PDB file of N, CA and C in Angstrom:
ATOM      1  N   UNK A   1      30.718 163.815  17.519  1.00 93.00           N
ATOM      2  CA  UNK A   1      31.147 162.530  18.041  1.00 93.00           C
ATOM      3  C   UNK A   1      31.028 162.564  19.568  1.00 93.00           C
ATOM      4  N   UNK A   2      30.932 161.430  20.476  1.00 96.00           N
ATOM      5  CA  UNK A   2      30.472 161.515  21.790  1.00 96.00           C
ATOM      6  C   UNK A   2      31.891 160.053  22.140  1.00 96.00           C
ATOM      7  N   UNK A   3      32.412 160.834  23.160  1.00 96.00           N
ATOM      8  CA  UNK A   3      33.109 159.295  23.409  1.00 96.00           C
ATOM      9  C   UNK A   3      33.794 158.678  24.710  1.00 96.00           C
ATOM     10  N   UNK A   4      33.911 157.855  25.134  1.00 96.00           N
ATOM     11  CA  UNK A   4      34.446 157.500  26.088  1.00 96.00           C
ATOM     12  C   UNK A   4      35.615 156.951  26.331  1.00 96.00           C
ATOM     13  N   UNK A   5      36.196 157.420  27.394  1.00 97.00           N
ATOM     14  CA  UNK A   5      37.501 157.229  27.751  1.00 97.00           C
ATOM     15  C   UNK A   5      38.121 156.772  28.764  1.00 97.00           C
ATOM     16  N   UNK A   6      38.857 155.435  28.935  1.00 96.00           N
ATOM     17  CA  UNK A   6      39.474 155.784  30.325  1.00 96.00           C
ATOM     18  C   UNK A   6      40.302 155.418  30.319  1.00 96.00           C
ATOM     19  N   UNK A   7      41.553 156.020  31.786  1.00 96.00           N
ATOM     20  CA  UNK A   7      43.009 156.784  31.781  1.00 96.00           C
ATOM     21  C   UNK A   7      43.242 155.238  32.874  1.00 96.00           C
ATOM     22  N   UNK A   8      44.222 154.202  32.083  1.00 95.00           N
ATOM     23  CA  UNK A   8      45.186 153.846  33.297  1.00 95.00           C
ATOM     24  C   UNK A   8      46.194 154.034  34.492  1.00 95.00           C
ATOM     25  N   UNK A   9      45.760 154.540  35.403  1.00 95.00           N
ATOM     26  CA  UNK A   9      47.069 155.087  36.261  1.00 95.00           C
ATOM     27  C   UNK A   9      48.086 154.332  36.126  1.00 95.00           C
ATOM     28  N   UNK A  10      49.798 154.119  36.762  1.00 92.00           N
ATOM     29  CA  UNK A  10      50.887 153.596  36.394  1.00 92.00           C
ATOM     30  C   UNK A  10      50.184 152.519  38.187  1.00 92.00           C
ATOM     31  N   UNK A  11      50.731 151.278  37.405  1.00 91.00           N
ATOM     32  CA  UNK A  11      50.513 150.453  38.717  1.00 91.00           C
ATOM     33  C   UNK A  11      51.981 149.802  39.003  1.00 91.00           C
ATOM     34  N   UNK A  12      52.305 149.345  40.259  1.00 90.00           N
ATOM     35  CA  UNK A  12      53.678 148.401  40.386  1.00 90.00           C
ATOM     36  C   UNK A  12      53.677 147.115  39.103  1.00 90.00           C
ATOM     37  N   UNK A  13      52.344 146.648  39.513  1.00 90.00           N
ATOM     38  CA  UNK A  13      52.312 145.167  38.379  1.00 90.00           C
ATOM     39  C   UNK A  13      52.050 145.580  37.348  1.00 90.00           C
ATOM     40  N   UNK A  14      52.626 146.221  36.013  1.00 89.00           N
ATOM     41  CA  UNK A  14      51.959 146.962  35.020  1.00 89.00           C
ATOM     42  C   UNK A  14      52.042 145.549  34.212  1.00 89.00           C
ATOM     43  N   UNK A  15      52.346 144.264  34.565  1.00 92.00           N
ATOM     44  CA  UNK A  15      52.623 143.414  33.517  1.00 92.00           C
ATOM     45  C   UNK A  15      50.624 143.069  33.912  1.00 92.00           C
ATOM     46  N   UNK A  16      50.098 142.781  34.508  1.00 91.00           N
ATOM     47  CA  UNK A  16      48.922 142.838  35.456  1.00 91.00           C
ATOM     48  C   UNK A  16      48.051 143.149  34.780  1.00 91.00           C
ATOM     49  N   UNK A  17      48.297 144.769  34.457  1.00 91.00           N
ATOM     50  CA  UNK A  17      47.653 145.987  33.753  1.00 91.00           C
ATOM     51  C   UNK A  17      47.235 145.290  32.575  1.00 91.00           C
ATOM     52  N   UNK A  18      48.710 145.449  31.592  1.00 91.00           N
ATOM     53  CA  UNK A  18      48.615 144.950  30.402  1.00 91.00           C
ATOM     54  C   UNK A  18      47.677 143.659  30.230  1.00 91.00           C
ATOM     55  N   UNK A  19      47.918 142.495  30.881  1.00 94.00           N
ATOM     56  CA  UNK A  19      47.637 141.638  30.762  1.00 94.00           C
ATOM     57  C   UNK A  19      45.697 141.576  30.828  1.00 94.00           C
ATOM     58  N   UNK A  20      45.333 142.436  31.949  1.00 93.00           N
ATOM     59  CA  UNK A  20      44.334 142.707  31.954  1.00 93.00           C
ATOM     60  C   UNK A  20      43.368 143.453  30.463  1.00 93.00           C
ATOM     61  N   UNK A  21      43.946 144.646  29.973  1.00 94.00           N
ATOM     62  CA  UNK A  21      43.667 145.249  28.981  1.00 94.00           C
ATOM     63  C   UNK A  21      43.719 144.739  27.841  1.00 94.00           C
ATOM     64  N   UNK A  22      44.335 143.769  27.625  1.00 95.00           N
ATOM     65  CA  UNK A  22      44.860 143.051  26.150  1.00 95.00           C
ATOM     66  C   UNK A  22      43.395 141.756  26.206  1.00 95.00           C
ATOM     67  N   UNK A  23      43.761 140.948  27.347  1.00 96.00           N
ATOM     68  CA  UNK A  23      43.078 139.676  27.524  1.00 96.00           C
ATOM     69  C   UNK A  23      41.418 140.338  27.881  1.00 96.00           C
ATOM     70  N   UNK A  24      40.855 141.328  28.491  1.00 95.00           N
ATOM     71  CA  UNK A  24      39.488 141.691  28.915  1.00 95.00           C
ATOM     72  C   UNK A  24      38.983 142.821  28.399  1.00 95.00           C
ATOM     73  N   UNK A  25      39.477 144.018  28.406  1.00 95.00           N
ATOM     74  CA  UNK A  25      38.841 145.260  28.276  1.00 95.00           C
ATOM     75  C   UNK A  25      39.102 145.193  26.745  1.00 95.00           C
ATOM     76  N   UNK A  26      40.484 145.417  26.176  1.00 95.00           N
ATOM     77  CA  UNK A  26      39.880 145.769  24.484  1.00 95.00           C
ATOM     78  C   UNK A  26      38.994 143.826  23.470  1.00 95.00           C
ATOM     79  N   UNK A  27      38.847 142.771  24.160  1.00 96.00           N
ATOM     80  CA  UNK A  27      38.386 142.660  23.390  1.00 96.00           C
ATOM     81  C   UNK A  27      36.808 142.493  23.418  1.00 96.00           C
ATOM     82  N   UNK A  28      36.025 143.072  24.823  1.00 96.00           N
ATOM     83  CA  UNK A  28      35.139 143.576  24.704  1.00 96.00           C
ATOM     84  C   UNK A  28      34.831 145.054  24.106  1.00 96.00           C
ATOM     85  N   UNK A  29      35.705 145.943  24.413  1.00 95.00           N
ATOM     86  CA  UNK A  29      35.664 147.236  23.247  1.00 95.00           C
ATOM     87  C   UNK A  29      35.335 146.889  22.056  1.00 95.00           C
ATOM     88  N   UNK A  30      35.940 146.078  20.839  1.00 95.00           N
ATOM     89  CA  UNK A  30      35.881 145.314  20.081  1.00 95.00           C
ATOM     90  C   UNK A  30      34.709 145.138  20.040  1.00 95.00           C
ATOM     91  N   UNK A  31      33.704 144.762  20.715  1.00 97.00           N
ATOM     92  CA  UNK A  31      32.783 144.247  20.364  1.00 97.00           C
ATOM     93  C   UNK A  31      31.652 145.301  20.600  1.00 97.00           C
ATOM     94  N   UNK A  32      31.907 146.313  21.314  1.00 97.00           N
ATOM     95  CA  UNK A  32      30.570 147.211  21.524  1.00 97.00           C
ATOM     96  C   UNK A  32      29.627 147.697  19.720  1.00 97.00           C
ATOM     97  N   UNK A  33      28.438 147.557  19.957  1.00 97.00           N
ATOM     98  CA  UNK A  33      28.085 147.903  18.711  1.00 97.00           C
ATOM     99  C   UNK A  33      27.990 149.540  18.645  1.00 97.00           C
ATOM    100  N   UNK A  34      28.190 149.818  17.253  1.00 97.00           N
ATOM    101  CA  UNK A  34      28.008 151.308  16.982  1.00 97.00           C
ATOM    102  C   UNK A  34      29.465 151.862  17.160  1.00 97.00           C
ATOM    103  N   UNK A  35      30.549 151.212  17.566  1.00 98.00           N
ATOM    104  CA  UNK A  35      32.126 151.812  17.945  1.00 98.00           C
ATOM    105  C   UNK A  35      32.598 152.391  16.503  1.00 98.00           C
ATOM    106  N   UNK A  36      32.955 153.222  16.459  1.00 97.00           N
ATOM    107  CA  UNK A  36      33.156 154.125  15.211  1.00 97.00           C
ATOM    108  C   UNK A  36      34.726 154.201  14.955  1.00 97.00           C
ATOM    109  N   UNK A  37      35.262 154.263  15.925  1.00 96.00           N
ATOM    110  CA  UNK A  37      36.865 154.750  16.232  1.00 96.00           C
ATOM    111  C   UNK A  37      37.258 153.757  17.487  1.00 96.00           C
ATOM    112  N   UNK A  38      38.274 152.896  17.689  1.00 96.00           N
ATOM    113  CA  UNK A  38      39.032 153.213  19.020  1.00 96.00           C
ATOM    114  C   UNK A  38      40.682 153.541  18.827  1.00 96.00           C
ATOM    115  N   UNK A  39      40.849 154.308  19.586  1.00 96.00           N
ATOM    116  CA  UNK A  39      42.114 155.077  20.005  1.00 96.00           C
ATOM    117  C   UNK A  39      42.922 154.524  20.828  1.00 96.00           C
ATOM    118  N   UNK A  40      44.269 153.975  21.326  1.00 96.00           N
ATOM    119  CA  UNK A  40      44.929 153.829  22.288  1.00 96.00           C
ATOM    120  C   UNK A  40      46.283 154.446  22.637  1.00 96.00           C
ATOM    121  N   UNK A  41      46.661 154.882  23.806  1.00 95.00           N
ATOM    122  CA  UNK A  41      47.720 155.529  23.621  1.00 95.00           C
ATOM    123  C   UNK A  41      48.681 154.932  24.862  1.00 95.00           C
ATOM    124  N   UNK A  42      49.536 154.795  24.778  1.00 93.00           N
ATOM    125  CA  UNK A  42      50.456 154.609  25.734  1.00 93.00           C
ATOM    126  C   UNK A  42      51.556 156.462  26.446  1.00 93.00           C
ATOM    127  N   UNK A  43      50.926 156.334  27.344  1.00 92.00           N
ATOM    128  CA  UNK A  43      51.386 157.659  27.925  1.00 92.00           C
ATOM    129  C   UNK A  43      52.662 157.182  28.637  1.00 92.00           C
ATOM    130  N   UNK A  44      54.128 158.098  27.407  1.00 90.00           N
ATOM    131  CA  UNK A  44      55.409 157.794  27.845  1.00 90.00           C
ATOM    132  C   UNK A  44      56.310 158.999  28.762  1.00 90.00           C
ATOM    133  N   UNK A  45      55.515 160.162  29.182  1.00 86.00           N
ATOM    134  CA  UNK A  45      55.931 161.250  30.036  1.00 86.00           C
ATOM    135  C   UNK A  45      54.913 162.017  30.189  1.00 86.00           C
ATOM    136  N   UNK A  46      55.248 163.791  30.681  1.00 86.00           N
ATOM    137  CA  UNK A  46      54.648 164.628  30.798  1.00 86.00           C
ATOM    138  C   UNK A  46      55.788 165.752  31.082  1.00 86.00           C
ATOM    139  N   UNK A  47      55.311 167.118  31.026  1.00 89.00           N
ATOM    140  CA  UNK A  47      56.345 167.973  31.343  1.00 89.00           C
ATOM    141  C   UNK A  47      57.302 167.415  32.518  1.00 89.00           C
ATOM    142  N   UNK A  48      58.300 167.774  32.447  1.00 87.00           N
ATOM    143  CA  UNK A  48      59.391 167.612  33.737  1.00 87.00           C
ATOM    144  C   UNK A  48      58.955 166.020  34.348  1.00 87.00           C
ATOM    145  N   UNK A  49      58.910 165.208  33.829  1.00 87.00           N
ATOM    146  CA  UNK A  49      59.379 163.810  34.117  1.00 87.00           C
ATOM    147  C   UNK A  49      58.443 162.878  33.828  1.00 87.00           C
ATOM    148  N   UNK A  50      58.169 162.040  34.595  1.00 87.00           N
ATOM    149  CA  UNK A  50      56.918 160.855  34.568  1.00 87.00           C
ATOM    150  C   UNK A  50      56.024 160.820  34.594  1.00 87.00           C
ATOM    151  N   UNK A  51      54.890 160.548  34.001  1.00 89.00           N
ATOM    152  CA  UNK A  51      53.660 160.683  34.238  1.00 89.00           C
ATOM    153  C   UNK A  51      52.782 159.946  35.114  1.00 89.00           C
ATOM    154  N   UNK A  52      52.116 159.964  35.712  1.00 91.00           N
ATOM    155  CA  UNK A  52      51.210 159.418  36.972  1.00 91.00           C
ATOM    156  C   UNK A  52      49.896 157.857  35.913  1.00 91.00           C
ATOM    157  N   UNK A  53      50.206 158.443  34.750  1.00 92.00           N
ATOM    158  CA  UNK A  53      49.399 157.462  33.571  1.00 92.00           C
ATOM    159  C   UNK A  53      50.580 156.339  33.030  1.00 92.00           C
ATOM    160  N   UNK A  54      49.285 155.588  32.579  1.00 93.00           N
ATOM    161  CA  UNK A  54      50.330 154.591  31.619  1.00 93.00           C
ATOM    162  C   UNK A  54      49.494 154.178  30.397  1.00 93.00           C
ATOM    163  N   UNK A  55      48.081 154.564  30.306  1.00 95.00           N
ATOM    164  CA  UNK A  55      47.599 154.022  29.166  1.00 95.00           C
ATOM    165  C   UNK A  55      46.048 154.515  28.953  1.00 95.00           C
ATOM    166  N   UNK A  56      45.978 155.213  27.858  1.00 96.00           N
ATOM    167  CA  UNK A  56      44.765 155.717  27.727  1.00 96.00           C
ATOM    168  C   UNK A  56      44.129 155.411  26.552  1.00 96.00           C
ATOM    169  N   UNK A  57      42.496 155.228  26.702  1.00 97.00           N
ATOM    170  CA  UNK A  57      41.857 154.062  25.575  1.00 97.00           C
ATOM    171  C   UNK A  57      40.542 155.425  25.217  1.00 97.00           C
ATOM    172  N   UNK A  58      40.309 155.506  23.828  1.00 97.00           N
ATOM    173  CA  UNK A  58      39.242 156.295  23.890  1.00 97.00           C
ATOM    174  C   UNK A  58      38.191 155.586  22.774  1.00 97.00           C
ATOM    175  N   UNK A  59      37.468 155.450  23.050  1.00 97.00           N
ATOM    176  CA  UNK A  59      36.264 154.906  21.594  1.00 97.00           C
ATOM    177  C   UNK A  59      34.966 156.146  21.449  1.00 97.00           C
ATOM    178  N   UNK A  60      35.144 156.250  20.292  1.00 97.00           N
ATOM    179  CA  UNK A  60      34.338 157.183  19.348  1.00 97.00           C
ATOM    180  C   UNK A  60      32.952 156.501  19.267  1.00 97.00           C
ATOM    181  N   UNK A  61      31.967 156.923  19.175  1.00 97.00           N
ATOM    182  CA  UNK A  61      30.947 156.549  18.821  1.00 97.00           C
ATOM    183  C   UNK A  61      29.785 158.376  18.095  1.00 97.00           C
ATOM    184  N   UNK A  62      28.520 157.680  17.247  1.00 96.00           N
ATOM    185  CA  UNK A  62      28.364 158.958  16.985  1.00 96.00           C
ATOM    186  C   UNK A  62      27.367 159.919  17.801  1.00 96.00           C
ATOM    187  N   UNK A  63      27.083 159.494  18.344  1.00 96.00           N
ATOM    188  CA  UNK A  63      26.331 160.313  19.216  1.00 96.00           C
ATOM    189  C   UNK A  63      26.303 159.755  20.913  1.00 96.00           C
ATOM    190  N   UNK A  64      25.727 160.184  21.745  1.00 96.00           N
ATOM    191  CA  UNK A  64      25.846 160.305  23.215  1.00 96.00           C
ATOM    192  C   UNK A  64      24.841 158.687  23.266  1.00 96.00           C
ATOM    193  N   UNK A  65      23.737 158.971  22.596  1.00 97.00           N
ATOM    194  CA  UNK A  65      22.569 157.826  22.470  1.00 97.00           C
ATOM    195  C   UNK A  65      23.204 156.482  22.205  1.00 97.00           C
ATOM    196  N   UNK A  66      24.185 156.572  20.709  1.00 97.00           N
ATOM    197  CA  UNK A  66      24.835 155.787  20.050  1.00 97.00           C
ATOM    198  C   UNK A  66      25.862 155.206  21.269  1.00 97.00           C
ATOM    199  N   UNK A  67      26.383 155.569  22.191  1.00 97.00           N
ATOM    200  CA  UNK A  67      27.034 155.314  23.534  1.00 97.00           C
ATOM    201  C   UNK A  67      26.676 154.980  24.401  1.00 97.00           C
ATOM    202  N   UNK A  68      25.502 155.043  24.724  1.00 96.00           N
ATOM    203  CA  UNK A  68      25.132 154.423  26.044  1.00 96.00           C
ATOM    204  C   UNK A  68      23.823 153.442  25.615  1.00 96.00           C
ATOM    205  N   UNK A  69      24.021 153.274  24.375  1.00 97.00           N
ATOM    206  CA  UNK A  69      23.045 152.275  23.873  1.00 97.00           C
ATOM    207  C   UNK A  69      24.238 150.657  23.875  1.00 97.00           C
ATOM    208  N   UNK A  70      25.334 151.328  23.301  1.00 97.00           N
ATOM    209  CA  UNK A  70      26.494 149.858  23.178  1.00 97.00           C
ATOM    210  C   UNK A  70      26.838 149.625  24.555  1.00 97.00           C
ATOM    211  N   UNK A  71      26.986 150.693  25.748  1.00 96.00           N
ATOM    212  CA  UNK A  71      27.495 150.052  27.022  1.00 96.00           C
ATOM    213  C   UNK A  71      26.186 149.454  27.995  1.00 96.00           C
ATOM    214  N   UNK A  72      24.697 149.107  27.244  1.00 97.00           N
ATOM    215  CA  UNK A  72      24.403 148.301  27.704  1.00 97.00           C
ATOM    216  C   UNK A  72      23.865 146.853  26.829  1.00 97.00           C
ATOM    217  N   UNK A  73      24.931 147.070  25.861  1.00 97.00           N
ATOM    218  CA  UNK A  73      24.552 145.647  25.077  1.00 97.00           C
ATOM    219  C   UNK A  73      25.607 144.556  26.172  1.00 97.00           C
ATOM    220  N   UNK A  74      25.553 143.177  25.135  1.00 97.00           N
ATOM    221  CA  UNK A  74      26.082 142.535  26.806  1.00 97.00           C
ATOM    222  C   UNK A  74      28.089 143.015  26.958  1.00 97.00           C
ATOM    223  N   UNK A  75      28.369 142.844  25.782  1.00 97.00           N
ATOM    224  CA  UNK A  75      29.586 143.077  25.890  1.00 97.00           C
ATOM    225  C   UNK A  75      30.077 144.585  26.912  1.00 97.00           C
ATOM    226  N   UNK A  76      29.053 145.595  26.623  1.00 97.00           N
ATOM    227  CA  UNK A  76      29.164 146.825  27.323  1.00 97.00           C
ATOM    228  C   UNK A  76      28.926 146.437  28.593  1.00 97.00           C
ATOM    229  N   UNK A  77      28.104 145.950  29.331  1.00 97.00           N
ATOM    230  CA  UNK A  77      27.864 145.162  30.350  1.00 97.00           C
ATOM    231  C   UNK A  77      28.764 144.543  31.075  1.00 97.00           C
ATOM    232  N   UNK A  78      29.165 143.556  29.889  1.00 97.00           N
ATOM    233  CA  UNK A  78      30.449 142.906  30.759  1.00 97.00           C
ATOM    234  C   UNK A  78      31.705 143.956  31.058  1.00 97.00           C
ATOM    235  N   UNK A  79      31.842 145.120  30.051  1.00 96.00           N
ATOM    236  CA  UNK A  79      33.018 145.357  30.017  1.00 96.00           C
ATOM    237  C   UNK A  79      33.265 146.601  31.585  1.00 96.00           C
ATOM    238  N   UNK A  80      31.578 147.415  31.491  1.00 96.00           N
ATOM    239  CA  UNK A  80      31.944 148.348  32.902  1.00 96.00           C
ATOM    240  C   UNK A  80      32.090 147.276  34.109  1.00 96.00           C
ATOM    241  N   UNK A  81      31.280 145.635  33.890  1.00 96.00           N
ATOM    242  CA  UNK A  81      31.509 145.264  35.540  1.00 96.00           C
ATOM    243  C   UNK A  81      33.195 144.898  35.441  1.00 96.00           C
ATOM    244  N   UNK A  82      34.070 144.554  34.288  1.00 96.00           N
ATOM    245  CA  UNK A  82      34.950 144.274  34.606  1.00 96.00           C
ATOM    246  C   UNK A  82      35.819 145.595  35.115  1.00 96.00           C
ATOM    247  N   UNK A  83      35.364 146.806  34.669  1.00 95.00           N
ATOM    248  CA  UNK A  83      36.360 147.601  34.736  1.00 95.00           C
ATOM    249  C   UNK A  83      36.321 148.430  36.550  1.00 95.00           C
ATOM    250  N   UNK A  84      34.631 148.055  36.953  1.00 94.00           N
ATOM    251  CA  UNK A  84      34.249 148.670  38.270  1.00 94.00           C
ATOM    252  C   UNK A  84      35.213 148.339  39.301  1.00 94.00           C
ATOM    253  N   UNK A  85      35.988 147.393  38.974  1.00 93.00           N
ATOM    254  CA  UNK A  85      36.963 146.990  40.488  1.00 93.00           C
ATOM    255  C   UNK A  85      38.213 147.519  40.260  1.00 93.00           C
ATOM    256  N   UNK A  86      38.323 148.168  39.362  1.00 92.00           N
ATOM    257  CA  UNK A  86      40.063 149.222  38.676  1.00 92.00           C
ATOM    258  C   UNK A  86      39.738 150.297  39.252  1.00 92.00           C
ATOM    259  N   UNK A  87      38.098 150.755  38.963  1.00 91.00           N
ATOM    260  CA  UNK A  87      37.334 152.408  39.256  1.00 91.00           C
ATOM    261  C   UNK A  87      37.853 152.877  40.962  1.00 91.00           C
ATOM    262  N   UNK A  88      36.913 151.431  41.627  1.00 90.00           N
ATOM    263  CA  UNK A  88      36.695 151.801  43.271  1.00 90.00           C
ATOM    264  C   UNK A  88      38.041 151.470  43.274  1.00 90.00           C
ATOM    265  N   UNK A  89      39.307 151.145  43.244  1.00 90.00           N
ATOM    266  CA  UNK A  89      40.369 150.374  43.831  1.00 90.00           C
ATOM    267  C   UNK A  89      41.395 152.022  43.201  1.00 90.00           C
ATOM    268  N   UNK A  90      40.742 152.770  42.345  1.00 91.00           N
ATOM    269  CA  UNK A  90      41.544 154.108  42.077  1.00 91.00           C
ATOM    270  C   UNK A  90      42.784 153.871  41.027  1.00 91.00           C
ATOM    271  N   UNK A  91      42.587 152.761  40.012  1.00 91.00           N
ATOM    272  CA  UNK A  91      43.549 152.103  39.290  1.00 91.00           C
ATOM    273  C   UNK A  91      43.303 152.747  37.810  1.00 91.00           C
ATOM    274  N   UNK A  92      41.712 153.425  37.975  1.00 93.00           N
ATOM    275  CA  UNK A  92      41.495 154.356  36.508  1.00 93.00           C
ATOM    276  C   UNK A  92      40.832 155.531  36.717  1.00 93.00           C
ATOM    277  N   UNK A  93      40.898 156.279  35.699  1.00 94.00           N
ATOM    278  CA  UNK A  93      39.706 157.578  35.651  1.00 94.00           C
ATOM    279  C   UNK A  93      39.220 157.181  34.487  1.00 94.00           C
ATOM    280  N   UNK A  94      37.482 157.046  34.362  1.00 94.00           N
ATOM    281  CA  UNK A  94      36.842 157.060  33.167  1.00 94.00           C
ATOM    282  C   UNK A  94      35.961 158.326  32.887  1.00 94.00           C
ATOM    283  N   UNK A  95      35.297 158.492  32.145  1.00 94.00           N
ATOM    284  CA  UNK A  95      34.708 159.632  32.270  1.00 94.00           C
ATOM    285  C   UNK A  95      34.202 159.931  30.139  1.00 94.00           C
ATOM    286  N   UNK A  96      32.775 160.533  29.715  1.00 95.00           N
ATOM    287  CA  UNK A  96      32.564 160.820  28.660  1.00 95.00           C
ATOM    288  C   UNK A  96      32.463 161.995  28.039  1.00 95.00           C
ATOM    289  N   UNK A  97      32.722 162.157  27.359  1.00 94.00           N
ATOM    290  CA  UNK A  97      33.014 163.765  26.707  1.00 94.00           C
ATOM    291  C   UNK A  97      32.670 163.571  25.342  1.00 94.00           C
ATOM    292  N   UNK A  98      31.689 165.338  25.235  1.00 94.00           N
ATOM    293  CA  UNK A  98      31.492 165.706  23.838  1.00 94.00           C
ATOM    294  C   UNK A  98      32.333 165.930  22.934  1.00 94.00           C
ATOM    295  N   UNK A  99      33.246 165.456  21.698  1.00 89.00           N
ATOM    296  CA  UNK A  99      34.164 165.545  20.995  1.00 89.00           C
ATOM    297  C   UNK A  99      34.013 166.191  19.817  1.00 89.00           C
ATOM    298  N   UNK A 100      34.996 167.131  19.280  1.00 88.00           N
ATOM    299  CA  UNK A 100      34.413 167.838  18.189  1.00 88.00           C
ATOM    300  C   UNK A 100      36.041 168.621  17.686  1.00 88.00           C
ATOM    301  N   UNK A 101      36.306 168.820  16.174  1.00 85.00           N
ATOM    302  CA  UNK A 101      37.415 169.127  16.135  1.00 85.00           C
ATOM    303  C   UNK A 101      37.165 170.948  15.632  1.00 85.00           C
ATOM    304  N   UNK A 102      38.352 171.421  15.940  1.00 88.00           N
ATOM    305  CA  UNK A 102      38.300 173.243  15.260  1.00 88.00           C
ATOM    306  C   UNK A 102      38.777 173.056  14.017  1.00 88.00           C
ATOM    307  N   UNK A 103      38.192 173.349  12.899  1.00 88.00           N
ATOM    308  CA  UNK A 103      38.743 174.386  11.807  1.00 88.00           C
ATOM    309  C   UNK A 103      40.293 175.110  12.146  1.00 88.00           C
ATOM    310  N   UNK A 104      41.285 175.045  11.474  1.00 86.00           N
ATOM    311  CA  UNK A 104      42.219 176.053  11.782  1.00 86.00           C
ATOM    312  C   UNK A 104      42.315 176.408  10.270  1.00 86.00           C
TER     313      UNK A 104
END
């Protein structure tokens, strides 16, 4: 699995945040073709107190190809220019990673 992810930092206006993520980013996620999985998590601590996050989104897709084929369909399109002014403004970390689970 190949997938992409990105980490909301905690902002003052988190109503902002939300509002943003609910109304723009997942329901273009939603629409990327080939999305296999999406994941969301709301990050409620970390060791010894608060966490510097508030919300982390991951979508599965099956291969690396299968991924950067949906983020330039249009919805993928729309969804990095919406997200480019969170990136430069330091409001997210995105970033893609090879995913794969261990046997125990």
């Amino acid at each position: 699995m190949f997938k992409f992810v990105v980490i909301y930092y905690r902002v003052d206006d988190e109503a902002a945040l939300e509002e943003f993520y609910s109304s723009t980013h997942l329901p273009l996620l939603e629409q990327l073709p080939g999305l296999q999985r999406l994941e969301v998590s709301r990050v409620t601590s970390q060791p010894f107190g608060r966490s510097r996050f508030h919300l982390m989104i991951e979508t599965y897709f099956s291969s690396e190809a299968a991924l950067r084929e949906a983020l330039l369909s249009r919805p993928g399109l729309e969804m990095m220019d919406a997200l480019r002014p969170w990136s430069e403004n330091k409001l997210i970390a995105w970033f893609y990673a090879d995913s794969f689970a261990e046997e125990r």
